[in-house]
């Protein structure tokens, strides 16, 4: 009892200090262990947030491969299974220190859109087996580069990391707005009913998060999503026929579609892995910011290695390469939950969902505007965390240029991706993503623009 009292006193003292400094108060820290029930509920909240991103890529790949309903369903289940496995590895951190895999912070994994472009070219020439084999071979680059993260991190001072975190939240806003409108290709895209549902869910989440107290505030996103889902049913926005058509149980299969190991299939994916490395470094730094954890170079390296290991596990089970998702970083400041146990619980939930397609389908038919209401707040929180980080940076003329250049190019590419689509080779890949483009600009400016005092001393 005395030990528990001491822990509570320390926590209260920490909360008072955070409030005095105007900082976000975490209800659950990284090392905290909520009950099984709370961890499961909060974990399911993470799954809902990431679900759209996890299943989007396998749906696109299935279309490229010309798959029917059964094979498409298998790719979606495989993506959930791999995302669950790798999320557990990334959040927990496994192996000895020198070879550790996983950052050890609450993280959700999935397949990145950076691999879609090269996948189209590879599948058209070698089929789905070439896609799986090519991504596996190319992931060796990511694994190797993870051991060179430490010397690279000197190029990521606070002005660069703050810019990247801010840019990450801002670029994700376009995703949230697409959800709010009804989703790409929706027959009711931008309809008032979609925007109304988004605004309704947005307000519920904001109100619950602010007024519900410490017991229910962490569940704000889940509560808002459930209420929004229920409201959409009588409005005819939910199609339960898809749930009826889905099978009850499905087991994973090893090498179901084969694997073709040829270097010509791997080369197109190298750019995708370079983009993934850049984005993963930014996501991990964001996680450190919002979880109030000091992220060391070896932690970032271990996180990048988890991406590479996941990219080997994925094709074996019928999924694509793994990447660290940025969406769920927005949940942490929203719910004030940073417990890695919750992310691990989310991983187990995704594994179970992959085995029971009906349940996965029930979640997948959630109307996009419901996710839009949640996404706007979550991604806005990521941008706010970046702004908070930049507030600690001294805004000299040099730093102002770095921030301005990074945001301008990053947001420009996000708004008009077609502008950089015709860039040749590796440049086209690196500048295909607003996050990677803005990060590259920040890195280049940080190297090119020397501090004014240093320049003057050298001239003297």
XYZ file of C-alpha atoms in Angstrom:
460
model
C 0.000 0.000 0.000
C 2.850 2.398 0.852
C 4.445 1.671 -2.523
C 1.179 2.452 -4.337
C 0.773 5.646 -2.303
C 4.278 6.743 -3.254
C 3.576 6.079 -6.944
C 0.339 8.078 -6.801
C 2.046 10.989 -5.038
C 4.762 11.071 -7.692
C 2.184 10.931 -10.478
C 0.158 13.784 -8.938
C 3.315 15.871 -8.560
C 4.189 15.192 -12.188
C 0.692 16.158 -13.342
C 0.826 19.424 -11.389
C 4.188 20.271 -12.973
C 2.817 19.521 -16.443
C -0.233 21.713 -15.847
C 1.960 24.577 -14.608
C 4.102 24.308 -17.745
C 1.057 24.098 -19.986
C 1.991 20.597 -21.139
C -0.326 17.734 -22.027
C -1.046 15.417 -19.107
C -0.681 11.724 -19.965
C -3.124 9.421 -18.201
C -1.054 6.371 -19.116
C 2.684 6.602 -19.738
C 4.698 4.249 -21.952
C 5.518 1.914 -19.062
C 2.041 2.000 -17.493
C -0.089 -1.125 -17.663
C -3.850 -0.481 -17.873
C -6.194 -3.346 -17.032
C -6.966 -6.009 -19.646
C -10.381 -4.460 -20.324
C -9.069 -0.902 -20.709
C -6.148 -2.060 -22.863
C -8.527 -4.007 -25.122
C -10.925 -1.084 -25.556
C -8.136 1.426 -26.202
C -6.423 -1.083 -28.482
C -9.588 -1.510 -30.537
C -9.714 2.274 -30.839
C -6.250 2.155 -32.419
C -7.397 -0.554 -34.829
C -10.392 1.510 -35.982
C -8.138 4.489 -36.626
C -5.649 2.490 -38.691
C -8.091 0.105 -40.381
C -8.683 2.128 -43.534
C -4.974 2.584 -44.181
C -4.196 -1.081 -43.504
C -6.761 -2.493 -45.939
C -6.433 0.163 -48.665
C -3.129 -1.073 -50.098
C -4.066 -4.777 -50.360
C -7.298 -3.763 -52.105
C -5.277 -1.812 -54.674
C -2.753 -4.653 -55.099
C -5.603 -7.132 -55.578
C -6.974 -4.938 -58.362
C -3.565 -4.809 -60.057
C -3.281 -8.605 -59.870
C -6.789 -9.107 -61.239
C -7.938 -11.012 -58.149
C -11.521 -12.031 -57.499
C -13.490 -11.623 -54.270
C -11.973 -14.635 -52.461
C -8.342 -13.773 -53.180
C -8.955 -10.093 -52.423
C -10.444 -11.041 -49.057
C -7.386 -13.166 -48.332
C -4.993 -10.255 -49.054
C -6.968 -8.045 -46.655
C -6.881 -10.723 -43.929
C -3.153 -11.248 -44.496
C -2.541 -7.491 -44.195
C -4.351 -7.430 -40.836
C -2.408 -10.471 -39.615
C 0.984 -9.014 -40.547
C 0.081 -5.569 -39.211
C -0.827 -7.184 -35.900
C 2.368 -9.233 -35.672
C 4.695 -6.374 -36.606
C 2.837 -3.854 -34.400
C 3.567 -6.114 -31.427
C 7.247 -6.405 -32.406
C 7.597 -2.648 -32.974
C 5.806 -1.674 -29.759
C 7.493 -4.246 -27.549
C 11.051 -4.298 -28.914
C 12.692 -7.715 -29.112
C 16.238 -9.056 -29.218
C 19.583 -8.009 -27.684
C 20.525 -4.317 -27.623
C 22.890 -4.382 -30.627
C 20.337 -6.174 -32.799
C 17.114 -4.998 -31.203
C 14.072 -4.919 -33.462
C 11.297 -2.504 -32.465
C 11.381 1.006 -31.007
C 9.501 0.035 -27.825
C 6.912 2.816 -28.156
C 3.172 2.349 -28.894
C 3.112 1.901 -32.664
C 0.710 0.583 -35.285
C 2.139 -0.870 -38.492
C 0.721 -1.253 -41.995
C 1.651 -1.093 -45.681
C 2.728 2.266 -47.097
C 1.406 3.810 -50.316
C 5.020 4.479 -51.351
C 5.110 0.933 -52.751
C 2.040 1.259 -54.980
C 3.847 2.850 -57.961
C 6.624 0.258 -58.311
C 4.127 -2.539 -57.534
C 2.126 -1.678 -60.660
C 5.203 -2.023 -62.878
C 6.444 -5.250 -61.233
C 3.056 -7.016 -61.148
C 2.444 -6.201 -64.815
C 5.644 -8.027 -65.795
C 6.107 -10.767 -63.180
C 2.761 -11.127 -61.447
C 1.959 -11.095 -57.734
C 4.869 -13.465 -56.943
C 7.289 -10.867 -58.325
C 5.731 -8.209 -56.074
C 6.264 -10.330 -52.975
C 9.797 -11.393 -53.924
C 10.856 -7.908 -55.003
C 9.714 -6.248 -51.771
C 11.476 -8.904 -49.692
C 14.816 -8.457 -51.473
C 14.618 -4.652 -51.481
C 13.933 -4.607 -47.730
C 17.568 -5.653 -47.233
C 18.456 -2.017 -48.025
C 16.282 -0.800 -45.152
C 17.720 -3.372 -42.772
C 21.288 -2.412 -43.712
C 20.654 1.328 -43.428
C 19.245 0.887 -39.921
C 22.846 0.435 -38.740
C 23.792 3.856 -40.150
C 21.002 5.796 -38.426
C 23.296 7.101 -35.666
C 25.608 9.153 -37.928
C 22.592 10.356 -39.887
C 20.762 11.688 -36.813
C 23.177 14.606 -36.407
C 21.374 16.088 -39.399
C 18.072 16.091 -37.455
C 18.305 19.000 -34.968
C 15.101 20.293 -33.291
C 14.358 22.736 -36.117
C 14.275 19.835 -38.595
C 12.350 17.382 -36.409
C 9.836 20.044 -35.399
C 9.254 20.914 -39.058
C 8.808 17.250 -39.981
C 6.327 16.580 -37.159
C 4.296 19.672 -38.078
C 4.374 18.714 -41.738
C 3.282 15.174 -40.924
C 0.107 16.385 -39.246
C -0.647 18.918 -41.960
C -0.180 16.507 -44.868
C -2.477 13.981 -43.204
C -5.254 16.580 -43.214
C -5.949 15.821 -46.875
C -6.572 12.187 -45.911
C -9.006 13.249 -43.182
C -10.833 15.564 -45.578
C -11.168 12.755 -48.148
C -12.749 10.628 -45.424
C -15.010 13.525 -44.438
C -16.223 13.871 -48.020
C -17.120 10.180 -48.203
C -13.960 8.610 -49.571
C -12.369 8.681 -53.015
C -14.781 7.414 -55.663
C -17.849 7.731 -53.453
C -21.111 8.467 -55.284
C -21.991 10.946 -52.523
C -18.567 12.608 -52.382
C -18.834 15.953 -50.585
C -22.573 15.573 -49.908
C -23.951 17.661 -47.000
C -24.929 14.475 -45.131
C -21.298 13.315 -45.158
C -20.032 16.639 -43.880
C -22.790 16.688 -41.265
C -21.781 13.269 -39.950
C -18.135 14.390 -39.865
C -19.001 17.538 -37.896
C -21.209 15.518 -35.522
C -18.467 12.968 -34.760
C -15.870 15.754 -34.523
C -17.908 17.559 -31.837
C -18.649 14.383 -29.870
C -14.961 13.453 -29.708
C -13.962 16.990 -28.706
C -16.637 17.191 -25.999
C -15.947 13.728 -24.561
C -12.209 14.331 -24.575
C -12.578 17.635 -22.747
C -15.467 16.997 -20.352
C -15.719 13.236 -19.722
C -12.937 13.075 -17.143
C -10.018 10.706 -16.840
C -12.157 7.561 -16.977
C -13.755 8.116 -20.377
C -11.613 10.812 -22.044
C -9.143 8.213 -23.436
C -12.106 6.538 -25.168
C -13.243 9.711 -26.930
C -12.393 8.549 -30.454
C -14.000 5.136 -29.962
C -17.135 6.644 -28.408
C -17.441 9.148 -31.236
C -16.928 6.424 -33.855
C -19.530 4.093 -32.308
C -22.149 6.835 -32.026
C -21.426 8.010 -35.572
C -21.637 4.419 -36.868
C -25.042 3.913 -35.200
C -26.406 7.210 -36.540
C -25.364 6.208 -40.084
C -27.364 2.928 -40.019
C -30.906 4.408 -40.334
C -29.530 6.865 -42.897
C -28.742 3.936 -45.217
C -24.992 4.532 -45.108
C -24.053 1.039 -43.839
C -24.269 -2.080 -46.047
C -24.501 -5.182 -43.831
C -24.785 -7.456 -46.879
C -20.986 -7.423 -47.084
C -20.842 -8.863 -43.561
C -23.232 -11.650 -44.566
C -21.080 -12.534 -47.572
C -17.845 -12.731 -45.559
C -16.672 -16.109 -44.235
C -16.616 -16.883 -40.515
C -13.092 -18.247 -40.189
C -9.918 -18.283 -42.309
C -6.414 -19.539 -41.572
C -3.268 -17.897 -43.006
C -1.208 -19.775 -45.597
C 2.523 -19.601 -46.245
C 3.586 -18.566 -49.752
C 0.002 -18.875 -51.024
C 0.790 -16.998 -54.240
C 4.468 -17.930 -54.525
C 7.547 -15.710 -54.387
C 9.899 -14.823 -57.232
C 13.374 -13.695 -56.110
C 14.886 -11.653 -58.938
C 16.883 -8.461 -58.507
C 15.123 -6.813 -61.451
C 11.921 -7.061 -59.415
C 13.613 -5.618 -56.312
C 15.178 -2.501 -57.884
C 11.892 -0.579 -58.416
C 11.114 -0.895 -54.689
C 14.391 0.617 -53.437
C 12.991 4.134 -53.687
C 9.920 3.079 -51.708
C 12.147 1.880 -48.877
C 14.154 5.113 -48.879
C 10.890 7.029 -48.514
C 9.804 4.636 -45.751
C 13.048 5.186 -43.825
C 12.635 8.962 -43.969
C 8.986 8.789 -42.910
C 9.655 6.232 -40.156
C 12.345 8.453 -38.613
C 9.814 11.295 -38.554
C 7.050 9.123 -37.065
C 9.312 7.744 -34.336
C 10.452 11.250 -33.417
C 6.788 12.282 -33.294
C 6.054 9.340 -30.994
C 8.867 10.464 -28.718
C 7.371 13.951 -28.628
C 3.789 12.939 -27.841
C 4.728 10.146 -25.391
C 7.198 12.424 -23.594
C 9.956 9.867 -24.147
C 13.584 10.575 -24.988
C 14.156 8.754 -28.266
C 17.793 7.775 -28.756
C 19.526 7.000 -32.026
C 19.544 3.278 -31.284
C 15.774 3.419 -30.676
C 15.204 4.929 -34.105
C 17.505 2.318 -35.658
C 15.560 -0.468 -33.931
C 12.314 1.030 -35.260
C 13.613 1.101 -38.836
C 14.789 -2.508 -38.431
C 11.245 -3.485 -37.390
C 9.987 -2.060 -40.693
C 12.533 -4.188 -42.565
C 11.772 -7.369 -40.603
C 8.053 -6.793 -41.112
C 8.697 -6.452 -44.838
C 10.133 -9.985 -44.763
C 7.290 -11.427 -42.722
C 4.594 -9.825 -44.895
C 5.200 -11.531 -48.259
C 5.574 -14.930 -46.574
C 1.968 -14.654 -45.344
C 0.571 -12.882 -48.404
C 0.894 -9.229 -47.416
C 3.019 -6.339 -48.625
C 5.980 -4.631 -46.932
C 5.449 -3.103 -43.486
C 5.827 0.545 -42.507
C 5.330 2.583 -39.345
C 1.931 4.308 -39.496
C 1.765 8.014 -38.697
C -2.014 8.172 -38.219
C -2.045 6.625 -34.779
C 0.484 9.083 -33.373
C -2.441 11.516 -33.322
C -4.373 9.270 -30.946
C -1.830 9.660 -28.153
C -2.320 13.387 -27.463
C -6.064 12.985 -28.112
C -6.566 10.146 -25.642
C -3.573 10.957 -23.402
C -2.656 7.285 -23.537
C 0.943 6.371 -24.345
C 1.001 2.822 -22.960
C 2.797 0.342 -25.184
C 0.545 -2.360 -23.693
C -2.397 -0.789 -25.520
C -0.602 -0.906 -28.886
C 0.339 -4.529 -28.216
C -3.322 -5.250 -27.456
C -4.222 -3.619 -30.796
C -1.783 -5.998 -32.467
C -3.489 -9.046 -30.980
C -6.905 -7.667 -31.965
C -5.761 -7.319 -35.595
C -4.472 -10.905 -35.548
C -7.869 -12.120 -34.293
C -9.689 -9.999 -36.898
C -7.590 -11.589 -39.650
C -8.856 -15.016 -38.550
C -12.525 -13.916 -38.464
C -13.324 -12.064 -41.729
C -16.919 -11.277 -40.683
C -15.700 -9.171 -37.784
C -13.101 -7.441 -39.947
C -15.780 -6.674 -42.536
C -18.075 -5.243 -39.850
C -15.376 -2.677 -39.042
C -14.410 -2.092 -42.668
C -17.923 -0.954 -43.662
C -17.804 1.941 -41.198
C -18.791 5.048 -43.208
C -15.823 7.223 -44.180
C -17.313 10.454 -42.718
C -17.178 8.845 -39.252
C -13.431 8.352 -39.677
C -13.191 11.870 -41.080
C -14.468 13.412 -37.860
C -11.891 11.479 -35.851
C -9.075 12.031 -38.337
C -9.372 15.816 -38.379
C -8.821 16.032 -34.633
C -6.124 13.366 -34.462
C -4.021 14.679 -37.315
C -4.500 18.211 -36.055
C -3.021 17.059 -32.765
C 0.084 15.793 -34.574
C 0.545 19.180 -36.243
C 0.007 20.903 -32.884
C 2.704 18.700 -31.318
C 5.095 19.807 -34.046
C 4.252 23.461 -33.459
C 4.834 22.933 -29.741
C 8.242 21.439 -30.576
C 9.101 24.384 -32.837
C 8.123 26.822 -30.074
C 11.273 25.718 -28.250
C 13.456 26.580 -31.267
C 15.073 30.003 -31.535
C 13.663 31.505 -34.724
C 16.744 32.992 -36.316
C 16.650 33.902 -40.004
C 18.312 30.532 -40.776
C 15.779 28.496 -38.820
C 12.889 30.465 -40.302
C 14.073 29.562 -43.806
C 14.391 25.876 -42.886
C 10.855 25.729 -41.458
C 9.382 27.759 -44.321
C 11.130 25.717 -47.013
C 10.159 22.390 -45.483
C 6.489 23.306 -45.049
C 6.226 24.996 -48.451
C 7.621 22.083 -50.451
C 6.014 19.373 -48.309
C 2.548 20.890 -48.454
C 3.029 21.828 -52.111
C 3.745 18.229 -53.070
C 0.798 17.032 -50.970
C -1.576 19.489 -52.665
C -0.210 18.974 -56.203
C 1.512 15.546 -56.412
C 1.265 15.592 -60.203
C 3.921 18.338 -60.316
C 6.666 15.934 -59.199
C 5.210 12.814 -60.835
C 7.416 13.140 -63.922
C 10.712 13.477 -62.050
C 13.147 10.766 -63.197
C 14.083 7.640 -61.237
C 14.827 7.972 -57.559
C 13.895 11.677 -57.447
C 10.358 10.829 -58.472
C 10.076 8.386 -55.585
C 11.592 10.663 -52.956
C 9.377 13.587 -53.939
C 6.200 11.540 -54.390
C 5.327 12.021 -50.711
C 4.827 15.398 -49.065
C 6.414 14.143 -45.842
C 9.563 12.819 -47.519
C 9.833 15.860 -49.824
C 9.560 18.310 -46.920
C 12.005 16.287 -44.839
C 14.571 16.267 -47.645
C 14.282 20.041 -48.051
C 14.720 20.566 -44.294
C 17.788 18.299 -44.260
C 19.393 20.003 -47.267
C 18.785 23.508 -45.907
C 20.072 22.496 -42.473
C 23.353 21.388 -44.083
C 23.636 24.214 -46.631
C 22.780 27.147 -44.345
C 25.513 27.609 -41.755
C 24.886 29.581 -38.595
C 25.569 33.268 -39.226
C 28.044 33.575 -36.336
C 30.122 30.700 -37.725
C 30.271 32.301 -41.159
C 31.422 35.625 -39.727
C 34.152 33.962 -37.665
C 35.474 32.075 -40.655
C 35.576 35.271 -42.740
C 37.468 37.035 -39.950
